[in-house]
Short mmCIF file of C-alpha atoms in Angstrom, two decimals:
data_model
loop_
_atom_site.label_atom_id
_atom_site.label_comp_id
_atom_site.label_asym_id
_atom_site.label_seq_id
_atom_site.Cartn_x
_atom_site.Cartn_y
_atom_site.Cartn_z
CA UNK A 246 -96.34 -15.11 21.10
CA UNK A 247 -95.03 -18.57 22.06
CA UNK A 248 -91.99 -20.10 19.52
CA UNK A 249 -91.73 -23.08 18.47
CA UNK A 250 -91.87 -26.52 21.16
CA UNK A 251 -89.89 -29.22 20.68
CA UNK A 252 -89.09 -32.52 22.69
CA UNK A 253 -87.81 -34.46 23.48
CA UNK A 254 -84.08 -31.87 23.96
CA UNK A 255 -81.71 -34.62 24.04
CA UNK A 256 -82.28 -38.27 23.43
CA UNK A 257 -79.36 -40.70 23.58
CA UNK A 258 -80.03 -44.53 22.05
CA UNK A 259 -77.95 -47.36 20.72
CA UNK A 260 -78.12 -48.38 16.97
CA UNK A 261 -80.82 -50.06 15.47
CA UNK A 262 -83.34 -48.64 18.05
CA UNK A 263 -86.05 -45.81 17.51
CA UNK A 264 -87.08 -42.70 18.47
CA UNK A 265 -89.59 -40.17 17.82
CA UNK A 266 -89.39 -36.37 18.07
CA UNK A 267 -92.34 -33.74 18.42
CA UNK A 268 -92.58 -30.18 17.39
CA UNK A 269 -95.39 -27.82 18.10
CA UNK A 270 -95.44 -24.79 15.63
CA UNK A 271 -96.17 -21.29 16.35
CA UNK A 272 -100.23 -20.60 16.51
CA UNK A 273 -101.34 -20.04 13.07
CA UNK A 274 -98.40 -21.01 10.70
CA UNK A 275 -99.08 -22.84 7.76
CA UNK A 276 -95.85 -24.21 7.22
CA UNK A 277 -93.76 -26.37 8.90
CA UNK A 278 -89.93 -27.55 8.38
CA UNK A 279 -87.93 -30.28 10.18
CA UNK A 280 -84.07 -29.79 9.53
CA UNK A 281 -81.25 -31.60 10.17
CA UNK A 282 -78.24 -30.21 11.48
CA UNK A 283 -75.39 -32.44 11.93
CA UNK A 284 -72.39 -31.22 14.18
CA UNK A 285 -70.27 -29.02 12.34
CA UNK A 286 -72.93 -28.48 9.00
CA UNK A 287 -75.59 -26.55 8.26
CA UNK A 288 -79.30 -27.77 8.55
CA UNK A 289 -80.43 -29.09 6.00
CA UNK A 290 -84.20 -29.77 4.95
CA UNK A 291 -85.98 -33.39 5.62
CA UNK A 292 -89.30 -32.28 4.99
CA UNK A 293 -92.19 -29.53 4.35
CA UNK A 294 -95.55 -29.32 5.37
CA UNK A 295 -98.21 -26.85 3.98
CA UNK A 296 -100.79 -27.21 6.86
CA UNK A 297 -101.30 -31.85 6.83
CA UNK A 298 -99.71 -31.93 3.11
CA UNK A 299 -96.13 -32.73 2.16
CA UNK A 300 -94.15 -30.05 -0.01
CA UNK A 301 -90.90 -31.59 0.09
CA UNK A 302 -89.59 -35.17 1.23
CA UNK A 303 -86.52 -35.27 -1.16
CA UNK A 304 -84.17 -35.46 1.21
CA UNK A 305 -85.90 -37.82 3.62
CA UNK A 306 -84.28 -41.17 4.21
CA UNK A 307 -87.65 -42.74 3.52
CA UNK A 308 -86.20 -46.12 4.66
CA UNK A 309 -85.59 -45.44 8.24
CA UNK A 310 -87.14 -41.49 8.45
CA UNK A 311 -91.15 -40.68 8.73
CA UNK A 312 -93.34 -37.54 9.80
CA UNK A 313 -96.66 -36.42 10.21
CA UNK A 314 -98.16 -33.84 10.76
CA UNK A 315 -101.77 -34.80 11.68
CA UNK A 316 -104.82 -31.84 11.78
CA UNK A 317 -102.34 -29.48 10.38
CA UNK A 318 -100.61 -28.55 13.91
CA UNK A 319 -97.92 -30.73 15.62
CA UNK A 320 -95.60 -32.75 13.86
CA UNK A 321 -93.91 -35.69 14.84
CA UNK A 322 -90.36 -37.19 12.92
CA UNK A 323 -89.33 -40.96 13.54
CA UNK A 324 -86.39 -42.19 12.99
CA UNK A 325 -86.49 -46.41 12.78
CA UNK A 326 -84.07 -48.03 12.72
CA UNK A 327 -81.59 -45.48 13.72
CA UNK A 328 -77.83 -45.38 12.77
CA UNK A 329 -74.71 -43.91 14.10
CA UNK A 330 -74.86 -41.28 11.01
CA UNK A 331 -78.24 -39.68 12.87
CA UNK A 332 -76.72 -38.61 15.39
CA UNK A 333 -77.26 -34.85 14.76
CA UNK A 334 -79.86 -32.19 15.95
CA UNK A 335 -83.01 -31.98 14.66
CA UNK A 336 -85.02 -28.63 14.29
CA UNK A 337 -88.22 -27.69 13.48
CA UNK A 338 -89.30 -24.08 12.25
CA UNK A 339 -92.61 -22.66 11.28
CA UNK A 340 -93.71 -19.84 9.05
CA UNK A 341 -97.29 -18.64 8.50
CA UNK A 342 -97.12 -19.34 4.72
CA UNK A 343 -95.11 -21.10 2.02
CA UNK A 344 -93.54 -18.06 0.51
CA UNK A 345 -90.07 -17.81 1.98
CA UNK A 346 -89.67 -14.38 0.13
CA UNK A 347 -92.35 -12.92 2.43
CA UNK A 348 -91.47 -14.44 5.74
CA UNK A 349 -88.79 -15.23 8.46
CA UNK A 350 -88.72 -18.94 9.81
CA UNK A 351 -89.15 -19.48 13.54
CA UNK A 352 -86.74 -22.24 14.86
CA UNK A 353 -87.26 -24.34 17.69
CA UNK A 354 -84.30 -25.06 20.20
CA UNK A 355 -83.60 -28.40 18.50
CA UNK A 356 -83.32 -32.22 19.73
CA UNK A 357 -80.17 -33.45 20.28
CA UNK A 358 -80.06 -36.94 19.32
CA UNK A 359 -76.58 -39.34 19.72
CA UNK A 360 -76.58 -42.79 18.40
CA UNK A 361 -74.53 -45.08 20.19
CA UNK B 77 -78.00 -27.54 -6.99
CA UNK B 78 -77.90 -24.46 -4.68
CA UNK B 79 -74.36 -24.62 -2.66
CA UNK B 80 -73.86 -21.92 -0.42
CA UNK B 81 -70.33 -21.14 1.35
CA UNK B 82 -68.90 -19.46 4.07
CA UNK B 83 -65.50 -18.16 5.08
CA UNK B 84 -64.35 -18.10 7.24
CA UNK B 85 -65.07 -21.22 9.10
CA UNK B 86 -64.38 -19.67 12.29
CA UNK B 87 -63.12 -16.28 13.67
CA UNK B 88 -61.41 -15.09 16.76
CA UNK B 89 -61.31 -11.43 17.09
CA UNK B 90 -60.72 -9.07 20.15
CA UNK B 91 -63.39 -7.03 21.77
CA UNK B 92 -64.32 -3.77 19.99
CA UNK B 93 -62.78 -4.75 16.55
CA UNK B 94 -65.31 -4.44 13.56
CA UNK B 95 -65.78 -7.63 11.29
CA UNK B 96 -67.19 -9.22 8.12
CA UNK B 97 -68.42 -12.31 7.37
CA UNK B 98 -68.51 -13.80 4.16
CA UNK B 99 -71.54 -15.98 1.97
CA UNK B 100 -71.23 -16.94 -1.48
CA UNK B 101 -74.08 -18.95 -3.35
CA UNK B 102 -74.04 -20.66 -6.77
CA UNK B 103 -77.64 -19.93 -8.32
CA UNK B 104 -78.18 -16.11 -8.59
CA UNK B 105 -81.65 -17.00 -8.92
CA UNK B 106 -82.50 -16.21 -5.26
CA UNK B 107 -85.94 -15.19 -3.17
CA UNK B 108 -83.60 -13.66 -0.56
CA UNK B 109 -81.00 -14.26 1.71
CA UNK B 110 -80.85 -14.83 5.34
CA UNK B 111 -78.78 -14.29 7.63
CA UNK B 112 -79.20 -16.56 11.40
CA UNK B 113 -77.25 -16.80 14.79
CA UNK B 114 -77.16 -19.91 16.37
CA UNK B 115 -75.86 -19.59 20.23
CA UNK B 116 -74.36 -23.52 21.41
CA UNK B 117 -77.26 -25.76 22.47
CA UNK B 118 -79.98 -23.66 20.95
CA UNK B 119 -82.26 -23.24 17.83
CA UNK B 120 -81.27 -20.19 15.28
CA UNK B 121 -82.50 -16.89 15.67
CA UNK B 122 -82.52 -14.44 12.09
CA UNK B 123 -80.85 -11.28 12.36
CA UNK B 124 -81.88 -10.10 8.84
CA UNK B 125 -83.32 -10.72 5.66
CA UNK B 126 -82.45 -9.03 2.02
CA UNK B 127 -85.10 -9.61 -0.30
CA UNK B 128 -83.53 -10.34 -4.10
CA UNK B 129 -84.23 -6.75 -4.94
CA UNK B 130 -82.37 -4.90 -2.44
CA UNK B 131 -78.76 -4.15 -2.17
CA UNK B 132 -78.60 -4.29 1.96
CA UNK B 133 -79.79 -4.24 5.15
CA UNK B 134 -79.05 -2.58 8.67
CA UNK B 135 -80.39 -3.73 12.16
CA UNK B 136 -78.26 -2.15 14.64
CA UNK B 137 -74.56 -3.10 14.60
CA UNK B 138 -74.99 -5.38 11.49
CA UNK B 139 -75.44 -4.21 8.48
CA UNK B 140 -75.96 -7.27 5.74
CA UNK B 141 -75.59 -6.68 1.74
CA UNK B 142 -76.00 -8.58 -1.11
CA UNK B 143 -74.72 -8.49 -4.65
CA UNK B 144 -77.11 -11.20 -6.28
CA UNK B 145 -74.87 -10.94 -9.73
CA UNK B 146 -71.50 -11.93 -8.11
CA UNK B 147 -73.50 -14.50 -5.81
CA UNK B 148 -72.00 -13.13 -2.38
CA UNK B 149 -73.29 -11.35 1.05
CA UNK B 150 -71.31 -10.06 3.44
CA UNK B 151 -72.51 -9.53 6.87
CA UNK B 152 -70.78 -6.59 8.66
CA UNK B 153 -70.20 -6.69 12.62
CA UNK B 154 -69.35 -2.96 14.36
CA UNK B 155 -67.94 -2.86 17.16
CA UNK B 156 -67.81 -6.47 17.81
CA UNK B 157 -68.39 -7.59 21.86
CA UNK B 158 -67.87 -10.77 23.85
CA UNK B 159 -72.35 -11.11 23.56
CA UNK B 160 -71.81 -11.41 19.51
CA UNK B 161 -69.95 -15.29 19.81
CA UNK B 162 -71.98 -17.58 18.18
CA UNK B 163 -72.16 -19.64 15.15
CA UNK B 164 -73.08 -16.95 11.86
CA UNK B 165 -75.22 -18.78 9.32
CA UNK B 166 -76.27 -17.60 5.92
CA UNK B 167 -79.46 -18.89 3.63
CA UNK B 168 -81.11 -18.87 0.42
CA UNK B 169 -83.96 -20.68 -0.86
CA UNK B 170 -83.11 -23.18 -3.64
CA UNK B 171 -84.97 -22.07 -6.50
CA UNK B 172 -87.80 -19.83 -6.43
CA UNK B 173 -90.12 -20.04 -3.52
CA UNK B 174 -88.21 -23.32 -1.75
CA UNK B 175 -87.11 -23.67 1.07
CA UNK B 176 -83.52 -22.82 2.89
CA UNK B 177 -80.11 -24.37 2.12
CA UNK B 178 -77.67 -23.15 4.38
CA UNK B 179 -74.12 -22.34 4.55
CA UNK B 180 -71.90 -24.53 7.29
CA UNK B 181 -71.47 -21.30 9.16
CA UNK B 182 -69.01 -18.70 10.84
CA UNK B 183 -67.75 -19.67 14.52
CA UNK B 184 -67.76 -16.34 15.90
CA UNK B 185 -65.74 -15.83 19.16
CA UNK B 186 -65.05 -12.48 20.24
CA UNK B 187 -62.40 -11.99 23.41
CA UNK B 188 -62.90 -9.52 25.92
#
């Protein structure tokens, strides 16, 4: 089966500008996760989706961060305006439901973002 | 708050040597934990999973257990080779069913 797709892989801007990432789950998983990993942490969570429904924002900077997650497929996290402390990676996994006792998360390869 | 630790932060072992790895969690109250590799540049893989009610679990050269009293995993490493460097992550779920928080990681670098 195909993993997870994201893009863009590495994005470089300068403060105060915006970007977008995109993340196309595995076929057939419910759930979607974006995570932020900054260099030298672990991820941690931004957001949850059960199919177009949030889970979990709590940790979304709801001032500069959004996502969607239209028809319950692809996702899509902005990031406006950005500052230097987003420079990090940003990863998306999918499971095919919301239990994470019964399943294993897929990861995507990431997007490397720098803010300059 | 679940806080989950790892030690060391990085490791530099020679070829052939077995290792451990070491989590530690502060809420007992765990789903499972999982254990990820994350190669430089890439997205994380899992190796292995222990659900809350086992003790550990094997999937070839690692062997991952868990002692949900004391809050702490280990993951074991035989026979370690150059292929194994990578960055050695560990995760629970908050509370309940919720999703991951993760450790900072292992740096694993193994020296042929």
């Amino acid at each position: 089966e195909a993993g997870v797709a994201q893009s863009p892989r590495y994005k470089i801007i300068e403060k105060r500008q915006s970007v977008a990432f995109w993340c196309n789950p595995i076929s057939g998983h419910a759930t979607l996760y974006w995570y932020q990993q900054i260099l030298g942490q672990g991820p941690k969570l931004l957001i949850q989706f059960q199919n177009n429904g949030v889970v979990d924002d709590s940790q979304l900077p709801k001032d500069r961060f959004s996502a969607e997650r239209l028809k319950g497929v692809d996702s899509t996290l902005k990031i406006q305006p950005a500052k230097l402390e987003d420079s990090a990676v940003y990863l998306c996994a999918s499971s095919p439901v919301r239990a994470p006792g019964a399943n294993v998360l897929t990861f995507g390869a990431g997007s490397r973002l720098t803010v300059l | 708050k679940q806080e989950v630790t790892q030690i060391p932060a990085a490791l530099s072992v020679p070829e052939g040597e077995n290792l451990v790895l070491n989590c530690s969690f502060t809420d007992s109250a765990i789903y499972n934990l999982q254990w990820f590799r994350q190669d430089p540049g890439k997205g994380l893989t899992s190796l292995l999973l222990i659900q809350s009610s086992q003790r550990e679990q094997t999937s070839g050269r690692l062997n991952a257990s868990l002692d949900k009293s004391s809050g702490r995993s280990t993951l074991y490493i035989a026979a370690s080779q150059p292929g194994d460097s990578a960055t050695y992550l560990c995760a629970v779920p908050s509370s309940g069913n919720t999703p991951l928080v993760f450790g900072k990681g292992t740096r694993l670098s193994v020296i042929a």
